[in-house]
Coordinates of C-alpha atoms and ligand atoms in Angstrom, one line a residue:
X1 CA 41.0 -64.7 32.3
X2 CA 39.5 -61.3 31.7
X3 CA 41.1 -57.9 31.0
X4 CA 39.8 -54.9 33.4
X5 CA 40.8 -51.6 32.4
X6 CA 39.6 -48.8 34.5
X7 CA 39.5 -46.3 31.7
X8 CA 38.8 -42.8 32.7
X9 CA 38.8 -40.3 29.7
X10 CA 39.0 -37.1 30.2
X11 CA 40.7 -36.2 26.3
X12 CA 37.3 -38.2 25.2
X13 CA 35.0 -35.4 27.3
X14 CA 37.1 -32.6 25.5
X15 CA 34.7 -30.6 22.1
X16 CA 34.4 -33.4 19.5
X17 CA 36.3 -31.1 16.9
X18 CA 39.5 -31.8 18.9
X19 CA 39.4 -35.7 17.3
X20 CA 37.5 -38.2 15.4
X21 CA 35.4 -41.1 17.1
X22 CA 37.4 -44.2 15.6
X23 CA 37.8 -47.9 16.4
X24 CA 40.9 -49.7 15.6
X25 CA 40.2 -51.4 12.3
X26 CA 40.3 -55.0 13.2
X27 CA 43.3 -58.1 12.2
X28 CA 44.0 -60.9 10.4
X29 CA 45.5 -62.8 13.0
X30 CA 46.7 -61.5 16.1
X31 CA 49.9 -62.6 17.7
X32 CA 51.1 -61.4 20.9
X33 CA 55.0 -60.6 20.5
X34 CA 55.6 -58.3 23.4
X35 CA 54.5 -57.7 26.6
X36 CA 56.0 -54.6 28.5
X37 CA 54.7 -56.2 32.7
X38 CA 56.3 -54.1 34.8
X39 CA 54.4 -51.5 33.0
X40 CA 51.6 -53.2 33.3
X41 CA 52.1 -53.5 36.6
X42 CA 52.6 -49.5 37.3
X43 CA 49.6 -49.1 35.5
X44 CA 47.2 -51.8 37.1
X45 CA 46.7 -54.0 34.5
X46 CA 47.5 -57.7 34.8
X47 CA 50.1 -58.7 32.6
X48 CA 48.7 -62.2 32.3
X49 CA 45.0 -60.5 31.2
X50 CA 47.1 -58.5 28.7
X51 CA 48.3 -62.3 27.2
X52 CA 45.3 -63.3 27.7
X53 CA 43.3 -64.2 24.4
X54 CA 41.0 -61.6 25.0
X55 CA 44.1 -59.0 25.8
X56 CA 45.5 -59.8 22.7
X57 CA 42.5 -58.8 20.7
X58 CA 42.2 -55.5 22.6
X59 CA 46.1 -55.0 22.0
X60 CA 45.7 -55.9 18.3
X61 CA 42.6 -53.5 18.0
X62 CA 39.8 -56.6 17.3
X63 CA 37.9 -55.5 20.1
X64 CA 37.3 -52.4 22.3
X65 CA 37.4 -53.3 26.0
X66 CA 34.8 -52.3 27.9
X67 CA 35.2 -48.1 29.0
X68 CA 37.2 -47.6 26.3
X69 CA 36.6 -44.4 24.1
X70 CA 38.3 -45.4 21.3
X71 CA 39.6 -41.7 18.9
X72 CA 42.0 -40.3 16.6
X73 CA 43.3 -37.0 17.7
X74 CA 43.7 -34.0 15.1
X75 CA 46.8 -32.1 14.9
X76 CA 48.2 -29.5 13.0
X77 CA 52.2 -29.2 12.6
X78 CA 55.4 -27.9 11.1
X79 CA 57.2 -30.7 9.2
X80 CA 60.7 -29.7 8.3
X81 CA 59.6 -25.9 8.9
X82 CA 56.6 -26.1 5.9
X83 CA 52.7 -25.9 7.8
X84 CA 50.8 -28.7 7.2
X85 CA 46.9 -27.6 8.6
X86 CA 46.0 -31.1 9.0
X87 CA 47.9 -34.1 10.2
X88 CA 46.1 -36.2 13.3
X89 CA 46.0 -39.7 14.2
X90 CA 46.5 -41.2 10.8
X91 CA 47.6 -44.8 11.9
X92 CA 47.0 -44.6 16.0
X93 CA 44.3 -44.6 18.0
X94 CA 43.9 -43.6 21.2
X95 CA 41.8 -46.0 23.4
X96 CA 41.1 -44.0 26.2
X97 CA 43.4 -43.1 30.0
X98 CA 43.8 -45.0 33.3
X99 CA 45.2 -43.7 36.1
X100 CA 48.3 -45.2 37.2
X101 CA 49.5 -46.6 41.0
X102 CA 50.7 -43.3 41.4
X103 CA 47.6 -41.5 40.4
X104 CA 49.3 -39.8 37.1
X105 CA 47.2 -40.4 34.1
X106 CA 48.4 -42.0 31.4
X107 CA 47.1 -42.6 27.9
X108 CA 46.9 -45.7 26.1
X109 CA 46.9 -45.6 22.5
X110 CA 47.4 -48.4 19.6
X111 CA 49.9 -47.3 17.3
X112 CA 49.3 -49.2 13.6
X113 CA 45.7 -49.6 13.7
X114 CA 44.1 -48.8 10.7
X115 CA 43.0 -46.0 8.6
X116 CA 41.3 -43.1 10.3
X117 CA 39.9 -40.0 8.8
X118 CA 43.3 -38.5 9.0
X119 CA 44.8 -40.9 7.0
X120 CA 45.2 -38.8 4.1
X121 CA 46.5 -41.1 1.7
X122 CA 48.2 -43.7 4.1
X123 CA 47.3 -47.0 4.9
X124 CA 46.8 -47.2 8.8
X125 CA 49.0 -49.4 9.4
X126 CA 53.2 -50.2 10.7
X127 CA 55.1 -52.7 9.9
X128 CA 57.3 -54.7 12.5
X129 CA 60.0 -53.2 12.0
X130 CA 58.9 -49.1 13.4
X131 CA 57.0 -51.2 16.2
X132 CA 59.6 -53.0 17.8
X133 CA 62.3 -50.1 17.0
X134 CA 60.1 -48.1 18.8
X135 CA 59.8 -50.5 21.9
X136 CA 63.6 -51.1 22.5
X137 CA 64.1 -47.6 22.3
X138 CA 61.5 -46.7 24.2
X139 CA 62.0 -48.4 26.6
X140 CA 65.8 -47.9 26.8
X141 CA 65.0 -44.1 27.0
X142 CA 62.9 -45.1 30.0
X143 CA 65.4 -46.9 31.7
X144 CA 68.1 -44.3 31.1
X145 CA 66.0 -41.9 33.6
X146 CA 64.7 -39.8 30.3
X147 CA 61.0 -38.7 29.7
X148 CA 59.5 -41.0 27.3
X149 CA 56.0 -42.7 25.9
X150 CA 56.7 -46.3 26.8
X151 CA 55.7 -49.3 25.2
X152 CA 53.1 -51.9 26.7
X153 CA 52.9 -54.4 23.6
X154 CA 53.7 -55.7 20.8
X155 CA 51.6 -57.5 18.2
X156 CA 51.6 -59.2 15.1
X157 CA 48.3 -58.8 12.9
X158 CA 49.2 -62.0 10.5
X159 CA 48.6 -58.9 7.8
X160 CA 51.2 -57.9 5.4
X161 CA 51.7 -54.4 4.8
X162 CA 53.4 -52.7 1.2
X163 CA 56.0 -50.5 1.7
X164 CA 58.7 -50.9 -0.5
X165 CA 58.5 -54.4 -0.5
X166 CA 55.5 -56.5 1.5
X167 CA 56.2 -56.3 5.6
X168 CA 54.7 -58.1 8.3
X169 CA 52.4 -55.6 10.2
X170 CA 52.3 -55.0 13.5
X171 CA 50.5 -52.8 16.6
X172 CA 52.5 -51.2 19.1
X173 CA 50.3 -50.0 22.4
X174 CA 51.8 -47.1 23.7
X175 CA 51.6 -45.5 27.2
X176 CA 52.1 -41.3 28.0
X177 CA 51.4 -38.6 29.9
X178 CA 49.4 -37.6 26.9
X179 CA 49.5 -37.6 23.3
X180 CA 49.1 -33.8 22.8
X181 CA 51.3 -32.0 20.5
X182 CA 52.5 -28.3 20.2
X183 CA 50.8 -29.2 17.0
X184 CA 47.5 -29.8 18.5
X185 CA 47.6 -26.3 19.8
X186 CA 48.5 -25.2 16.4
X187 CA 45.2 -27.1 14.8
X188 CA 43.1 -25.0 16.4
X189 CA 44.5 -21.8 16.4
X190 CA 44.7 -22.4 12.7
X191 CA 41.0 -22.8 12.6
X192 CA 40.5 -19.4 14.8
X193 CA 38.9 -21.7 17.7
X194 CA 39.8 -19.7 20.4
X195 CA 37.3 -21.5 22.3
X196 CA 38.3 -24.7 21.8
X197 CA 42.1 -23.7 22.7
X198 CA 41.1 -22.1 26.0
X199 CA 39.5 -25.6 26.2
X200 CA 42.8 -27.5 25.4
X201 CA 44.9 -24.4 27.2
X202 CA 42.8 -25.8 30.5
X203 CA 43.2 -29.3 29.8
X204 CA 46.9 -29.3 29.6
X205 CA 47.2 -26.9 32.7
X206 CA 45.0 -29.6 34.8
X207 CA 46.6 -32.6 33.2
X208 CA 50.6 -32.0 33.4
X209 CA 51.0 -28.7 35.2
X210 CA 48.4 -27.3 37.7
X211 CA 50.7 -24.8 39.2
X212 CA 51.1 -23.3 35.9
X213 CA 48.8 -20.0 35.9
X214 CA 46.9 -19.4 32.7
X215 CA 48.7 -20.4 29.4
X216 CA 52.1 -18.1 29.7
X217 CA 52.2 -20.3 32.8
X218 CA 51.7 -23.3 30.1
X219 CA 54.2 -21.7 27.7
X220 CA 56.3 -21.0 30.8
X221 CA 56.2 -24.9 31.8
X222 CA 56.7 -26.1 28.6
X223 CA 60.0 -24.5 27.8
X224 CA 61.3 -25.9 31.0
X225 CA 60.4 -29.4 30.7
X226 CA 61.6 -29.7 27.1
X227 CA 65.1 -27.9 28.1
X228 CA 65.3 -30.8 30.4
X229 CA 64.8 -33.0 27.5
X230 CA 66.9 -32.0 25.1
X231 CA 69.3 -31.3 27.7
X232 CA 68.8 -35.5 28.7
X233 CA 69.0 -36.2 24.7
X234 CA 72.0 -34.5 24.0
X235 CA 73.8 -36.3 27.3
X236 CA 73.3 -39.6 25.9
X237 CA 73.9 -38.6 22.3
X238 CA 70.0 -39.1 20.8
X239 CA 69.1 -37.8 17.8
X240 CA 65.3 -37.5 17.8
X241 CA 65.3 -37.5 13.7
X242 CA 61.8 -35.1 13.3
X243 CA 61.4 -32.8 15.5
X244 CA 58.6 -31.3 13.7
X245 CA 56.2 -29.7 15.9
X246 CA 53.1 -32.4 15.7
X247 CA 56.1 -34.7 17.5
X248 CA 56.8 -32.5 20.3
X249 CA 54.4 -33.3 23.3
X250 CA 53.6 -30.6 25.4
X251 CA 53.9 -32.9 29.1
X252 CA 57.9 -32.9 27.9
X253 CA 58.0 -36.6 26.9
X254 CA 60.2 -37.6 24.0
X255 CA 57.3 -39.1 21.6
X256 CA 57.1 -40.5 18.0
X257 CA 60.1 -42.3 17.8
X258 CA 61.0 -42.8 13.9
X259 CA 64.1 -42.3 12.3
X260 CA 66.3 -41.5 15.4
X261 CA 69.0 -42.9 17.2
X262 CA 71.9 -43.1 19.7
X263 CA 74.8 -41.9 17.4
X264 CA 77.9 -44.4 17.7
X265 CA 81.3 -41.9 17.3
X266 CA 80.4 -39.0 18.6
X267 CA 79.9 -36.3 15.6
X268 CA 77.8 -32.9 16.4
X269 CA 76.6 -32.5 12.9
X270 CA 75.0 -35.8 13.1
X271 CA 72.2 -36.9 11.2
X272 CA 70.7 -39.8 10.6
X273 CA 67.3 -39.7 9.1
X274 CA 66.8 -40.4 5.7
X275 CA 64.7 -37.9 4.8
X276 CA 66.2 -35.1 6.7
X277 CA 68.5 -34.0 3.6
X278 CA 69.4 -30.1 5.1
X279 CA 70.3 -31.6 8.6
X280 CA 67.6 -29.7 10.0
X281 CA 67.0 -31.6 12.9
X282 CA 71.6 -32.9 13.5
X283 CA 72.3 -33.7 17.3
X284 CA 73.5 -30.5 17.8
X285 CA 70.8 -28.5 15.8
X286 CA 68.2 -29.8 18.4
X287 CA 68.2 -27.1 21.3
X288 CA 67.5 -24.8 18.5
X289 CA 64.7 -26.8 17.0
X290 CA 63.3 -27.1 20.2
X291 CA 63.3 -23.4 20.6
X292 CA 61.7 -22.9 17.4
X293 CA 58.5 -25.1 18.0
X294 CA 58.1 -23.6 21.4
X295 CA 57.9 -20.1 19.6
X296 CA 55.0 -22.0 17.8
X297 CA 53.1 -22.9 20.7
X298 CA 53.4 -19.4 22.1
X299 CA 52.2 -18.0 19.0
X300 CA 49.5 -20.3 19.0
X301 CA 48.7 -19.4 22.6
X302 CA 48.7 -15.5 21.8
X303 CA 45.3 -15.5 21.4
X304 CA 45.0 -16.5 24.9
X305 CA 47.5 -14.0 25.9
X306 CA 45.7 -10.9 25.0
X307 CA 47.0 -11.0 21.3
X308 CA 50.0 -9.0 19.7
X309 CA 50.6 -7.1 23.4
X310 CA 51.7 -10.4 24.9
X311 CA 54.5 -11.0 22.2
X312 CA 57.7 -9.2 24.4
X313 CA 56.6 -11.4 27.2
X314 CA 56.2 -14.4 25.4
X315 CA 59.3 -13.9 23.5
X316 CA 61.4 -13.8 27.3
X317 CA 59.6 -16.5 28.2
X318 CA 61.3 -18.9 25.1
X319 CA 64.2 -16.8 25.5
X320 CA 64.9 -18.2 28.9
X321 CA 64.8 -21.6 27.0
X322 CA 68.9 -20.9 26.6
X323 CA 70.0 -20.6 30.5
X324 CA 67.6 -23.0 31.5
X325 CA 69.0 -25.8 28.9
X326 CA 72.3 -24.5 29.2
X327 CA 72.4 -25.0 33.1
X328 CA 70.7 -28.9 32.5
X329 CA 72.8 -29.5 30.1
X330 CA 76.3 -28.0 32.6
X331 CA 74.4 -30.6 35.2
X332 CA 74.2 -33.3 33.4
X333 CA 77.5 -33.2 31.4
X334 CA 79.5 -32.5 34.8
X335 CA 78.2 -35.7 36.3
X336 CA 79.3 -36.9 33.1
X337 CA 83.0 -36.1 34.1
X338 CA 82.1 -37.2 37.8
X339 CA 81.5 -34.0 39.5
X340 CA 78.6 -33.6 42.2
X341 CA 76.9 -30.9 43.1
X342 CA 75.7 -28.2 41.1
X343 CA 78.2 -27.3 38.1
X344 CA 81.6 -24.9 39.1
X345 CA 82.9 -22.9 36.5
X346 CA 85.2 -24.2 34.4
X347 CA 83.0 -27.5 33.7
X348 CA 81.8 -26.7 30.5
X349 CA 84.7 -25.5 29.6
X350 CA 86.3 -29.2 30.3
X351 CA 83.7 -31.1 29.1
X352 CA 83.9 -29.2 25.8
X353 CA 87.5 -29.9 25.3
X354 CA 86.6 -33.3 26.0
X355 CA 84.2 -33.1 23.3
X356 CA 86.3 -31.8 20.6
X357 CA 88.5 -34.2 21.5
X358 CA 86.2 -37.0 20.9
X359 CA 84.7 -35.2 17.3
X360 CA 88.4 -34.8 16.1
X361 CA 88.8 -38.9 16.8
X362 CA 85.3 -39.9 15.9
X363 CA 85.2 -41.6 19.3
X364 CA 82.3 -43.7 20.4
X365 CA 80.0 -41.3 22.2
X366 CA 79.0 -43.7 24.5
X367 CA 82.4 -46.0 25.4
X368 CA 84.6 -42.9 26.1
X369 CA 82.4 -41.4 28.9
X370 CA 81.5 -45.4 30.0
X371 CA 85.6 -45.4 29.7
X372 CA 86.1 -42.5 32.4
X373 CA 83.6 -43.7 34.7
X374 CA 85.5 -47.3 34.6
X375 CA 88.7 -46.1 34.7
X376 CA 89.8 -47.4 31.6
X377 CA 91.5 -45.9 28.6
X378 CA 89.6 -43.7 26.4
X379 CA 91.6 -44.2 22.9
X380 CA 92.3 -40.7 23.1
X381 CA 95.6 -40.9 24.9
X382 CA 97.5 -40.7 22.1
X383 CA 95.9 -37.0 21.1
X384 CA 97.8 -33.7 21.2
X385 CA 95.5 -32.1 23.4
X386 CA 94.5 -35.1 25.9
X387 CA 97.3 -35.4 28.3
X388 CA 96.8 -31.2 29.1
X389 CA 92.6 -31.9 29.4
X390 CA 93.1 -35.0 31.6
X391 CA 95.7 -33.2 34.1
X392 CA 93.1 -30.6 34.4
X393 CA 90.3 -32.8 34.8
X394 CA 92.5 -34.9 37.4
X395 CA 92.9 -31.5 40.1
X396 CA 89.1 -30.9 39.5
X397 CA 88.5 -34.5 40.7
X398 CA 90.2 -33.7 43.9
X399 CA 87.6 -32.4 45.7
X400 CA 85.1 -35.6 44.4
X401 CA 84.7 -38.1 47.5
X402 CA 83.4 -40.7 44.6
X403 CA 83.7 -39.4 41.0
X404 CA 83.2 -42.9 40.0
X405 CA 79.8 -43.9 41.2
X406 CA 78.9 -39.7 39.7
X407 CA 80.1 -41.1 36.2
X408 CA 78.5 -44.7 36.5
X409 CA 75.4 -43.1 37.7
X410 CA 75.5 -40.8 34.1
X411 CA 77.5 -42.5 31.2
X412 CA 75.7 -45.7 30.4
X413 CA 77.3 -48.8 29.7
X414 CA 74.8 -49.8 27.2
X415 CA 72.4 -47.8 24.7
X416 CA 69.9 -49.3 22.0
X417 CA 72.9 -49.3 19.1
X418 CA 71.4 -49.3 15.5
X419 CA 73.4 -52.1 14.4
X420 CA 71.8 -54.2 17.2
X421 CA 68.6 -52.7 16.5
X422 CA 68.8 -53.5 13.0
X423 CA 69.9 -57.1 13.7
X424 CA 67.0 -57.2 16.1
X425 CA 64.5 -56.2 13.3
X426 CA 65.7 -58.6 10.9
X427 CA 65.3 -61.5 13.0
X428 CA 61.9 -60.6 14.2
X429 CA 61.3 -60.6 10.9
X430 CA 62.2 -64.3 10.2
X431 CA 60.5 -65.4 13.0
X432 CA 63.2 -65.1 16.1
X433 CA 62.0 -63.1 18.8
X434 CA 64.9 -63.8 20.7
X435 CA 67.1 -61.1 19.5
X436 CA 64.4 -58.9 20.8
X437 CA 64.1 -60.4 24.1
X438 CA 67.8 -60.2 24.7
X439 CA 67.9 -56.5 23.8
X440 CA 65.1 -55.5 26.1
X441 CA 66.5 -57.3 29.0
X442 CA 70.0 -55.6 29.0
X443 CA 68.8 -52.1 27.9
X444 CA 66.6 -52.4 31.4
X445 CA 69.7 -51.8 33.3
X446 CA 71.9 -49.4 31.1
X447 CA 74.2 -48.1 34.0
X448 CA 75.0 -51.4 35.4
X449 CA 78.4 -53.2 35.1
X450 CA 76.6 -56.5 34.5
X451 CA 75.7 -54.6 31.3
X452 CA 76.5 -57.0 28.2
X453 CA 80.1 -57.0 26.1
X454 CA 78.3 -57.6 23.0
X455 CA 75.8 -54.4 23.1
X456 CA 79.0 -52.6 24.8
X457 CA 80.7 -53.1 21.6
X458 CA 81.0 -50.2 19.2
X459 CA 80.1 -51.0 15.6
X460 CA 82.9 -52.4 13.2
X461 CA 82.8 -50.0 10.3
X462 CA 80.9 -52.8 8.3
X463 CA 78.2 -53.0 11.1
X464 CA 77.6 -49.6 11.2
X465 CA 74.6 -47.9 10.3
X466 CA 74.4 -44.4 8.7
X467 CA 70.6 -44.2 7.4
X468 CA 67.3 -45.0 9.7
X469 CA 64.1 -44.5 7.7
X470 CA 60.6 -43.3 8.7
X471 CA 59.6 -46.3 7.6
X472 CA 56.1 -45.8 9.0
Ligands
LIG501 P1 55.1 -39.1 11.7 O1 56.1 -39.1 10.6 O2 55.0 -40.4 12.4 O3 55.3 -38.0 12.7 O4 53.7 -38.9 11.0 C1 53.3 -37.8 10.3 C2 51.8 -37.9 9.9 O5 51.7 -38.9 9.0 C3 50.9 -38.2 11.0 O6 49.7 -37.4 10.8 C4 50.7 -39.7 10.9 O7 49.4 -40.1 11.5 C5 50.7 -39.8 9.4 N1 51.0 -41.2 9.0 C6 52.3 -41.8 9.1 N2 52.2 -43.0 8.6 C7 51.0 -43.3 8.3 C8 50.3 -44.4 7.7 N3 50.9 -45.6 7.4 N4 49.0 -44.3 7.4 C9 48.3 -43.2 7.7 N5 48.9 -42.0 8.2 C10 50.2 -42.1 8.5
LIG502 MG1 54.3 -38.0 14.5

């Protein structure tokens, strides 16, 4: 059987200072773990040729299938607010861009393969645990009708990789719109290549917004997709983890998934990332964050913009950042409480009460709203405020033909939970893929009422988990 890709790479025919020429380093012993074939399918590719033997050595990075360009991109970024000039590709590589069955281009990149020249002083490589963490939730985020990367494959390279201890290592193929960062707008601003970002300025307006005009059109597009994002994060309680700027894509896709997760009892402050010791980047920091990365990329787009002039109107343009997320955010909480149509006044106001509600009890994020939409208790009956919030939000159900199928259609049944995650890891670990398989299929389907009772349940306060790690 033999793998076709029609690769068609326009990143590859961008100035050759935006990346580094770089083949996956090769494996040990390839294992395929994972194959993603509906997504296969969307893209083209036949899922069987992606088993295939000679799949499996493209997806594990031993060889390079014919049209592919294989790079690491450079990137500059803010991590945790301190400028790092140089990050890039240190463990990815991108092989090159197919055009999907829709005609939307899509990159394909291995993520775990090797040591590039922006390694710095890292090894290349992931261990199993990051790559299949980032698969479920990937995936899950795709299914809950979010903008994310997706995940293609999976594989084992029979390698062990030192971390703490020795890990098995693995190679995640990722799909996206693109790869490119506010962060890669910020490498070569940083560099003074003003060329180079009118380059990447025209590259981004072709590739994921070609009704934007000129790059305060970009800026202007980019705000509005990532208000939507955050906006779709905060509705199904997500905690991206590092939101530095070299992890926010510019095509509005939520990208480099390490430490995050869904949070459990609902808690604004949130944090769950190890490494994240101020609560920079909390649930309910992340609107703000989000704001202060797109006030990167328009500083890096200034020079574009006819320099210091530009700044009052490139300041209203991530100003408007507030109404747009606060009306996506009105939208998509108001379906939340099963009302239609665009938001009344007064919503916010209910779905906040709600929400202090649930912080004050520590109630599950996910299985009060899932509660609502079913009918069923919420656990809060018994609070002083709840029997006041639900008459109120009773008479502004009136007027909803079918507030249920509204809340089905927004509070998920099901969401990646850590603890299953975890569970998941460990196994795949030992050998038993089957955790994994089961995970996959019912996160494929999160609003459904077929949706499992054991990834329904909440975690027992011995199951839950308080600390995710980068644990690249
Ligand atoms: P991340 O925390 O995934 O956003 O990565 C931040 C930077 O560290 C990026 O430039 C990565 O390419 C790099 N990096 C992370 N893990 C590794 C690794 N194992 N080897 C080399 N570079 C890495
Ligand atoms: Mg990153």
């Amino acid at each position: 059987m033999t793998l076709s890709i029609a690769f068609d790479n326009s990143y590859a025919r961008l100035p050759d200072r935006f990346f580094a020429r770089q083949a996956p380093v090769p494996v040990a012993a390839p294992q395929l773990l994972a194959v993603n074939a509906g997504l296969a399918d969307e893209l083209g590719l036949d899922p069987q040729a992606l088993a295939s033997r000679e799949g499996l050595e493209v997806l594990a990075g031993n060889r390079v299938a014919e049209g592919s360009e294989p790079l690491a991109q450079a990137y500059a970024g803010h991590q945790f607010g301190g400028w790092v000039p140089r990050l890039g590709d240190g463990r990815a590589v991108l092989l090159g861009e197919v055009i999907d069955r829709q005609g939307r281009r899509r990159d394909l990149q291995l993520k775990g393969a090797g040591r590039t020249p922006f390694s710095r002083g890292g090894d290349g490589r992931a261990w199993l645990g990051p790559v299949l963490r980032e698969y479920v939730v990937s995936e899950a985020m795709h299914a809950l009708g979010l903008p994310t990367t997706r995940a293609l494959a999976a594989v084992g390279t029979g390698e062990m990789v030192q971390r703490e201890t020795a890990l098995p290592g693995a190679v995640l193929t990722r799909v996206a719109a693109s790869h490119i960062r506010v962060g890669t707008f910020q490498y070569l601003v940083a560099r003074n290549d003003i060329e180079g970002l009118s380059a990447l300025t025209e590259h981004v307006i072709a590739r994921h917004y070609p009704q934007a005009e000129g790059p305060m059109g970009l800026l202007q597009a980019v705000v509005a997709a990532q208000a939507q994002l955050i906006a779709g994060w905060m509705s199904v309680g997500f905690i991206h983890g590092v939101m530095n700027t070299d992890n926010m894509s510019v095509a509005g896709e939520t990208i480099d998934y390490g430490p995050c997760a869904f949070m459990d009892g609902y808690d604004p402050g949130k944090v769950f990332s190890s490494i994240d010791l101020q609560g920079r980047y909390a649930y309910a920091n992340q609107p703000q964050i989000a704001v202060w990365n797109l006030a990167q990329l328009a500083s890096s787009l200034l020079p574009l913009m006819g320099g210091e002039s530009a700044i009052p109107a490139a300041t209203e343009e991530i100003e408007r950042f507030a109404d747009l997320y606060s009306a996506a955010w009105a939208q998509r909480f108001a379906a939340k409480l099963g009302f239609s149509g665009p938001p009344k006044p007064g919503d916010c106001g209910l779905a906040q009460r709600l929400l202090d509600q649930m912080a004050r009890a520590g109630a599950d994020f996910t299985n009060t709203f899932r509660a609502l939409a079913e009918g069923r208790p919420t656990g809060l009956e018994d609070g002083k405020d709840y029997a006041a919030w639900q008459a109120d939000w009773q008479a502004r159900l009136a007027d909803e033909p079918d507030p249920q199928a509204v809340m089905r259609a927004a509070n998920p049944a099901v969401i990646p939970r850590n603890h299953q995650v975890e569970r998941m890891i460990e196994a795949a670990v030992a050998g038993d893929m089957a955790p994994f398989e089961r995970l996959t299929a019912a996160l494929e389907q999160p609003f459904a009422d077929s949706a499992p009772a054991w990834l329904r349940e909440a975690p027992g306060p011995d199951e839950e988990v308080t600390r995710t790690f980068c644990g690249t």
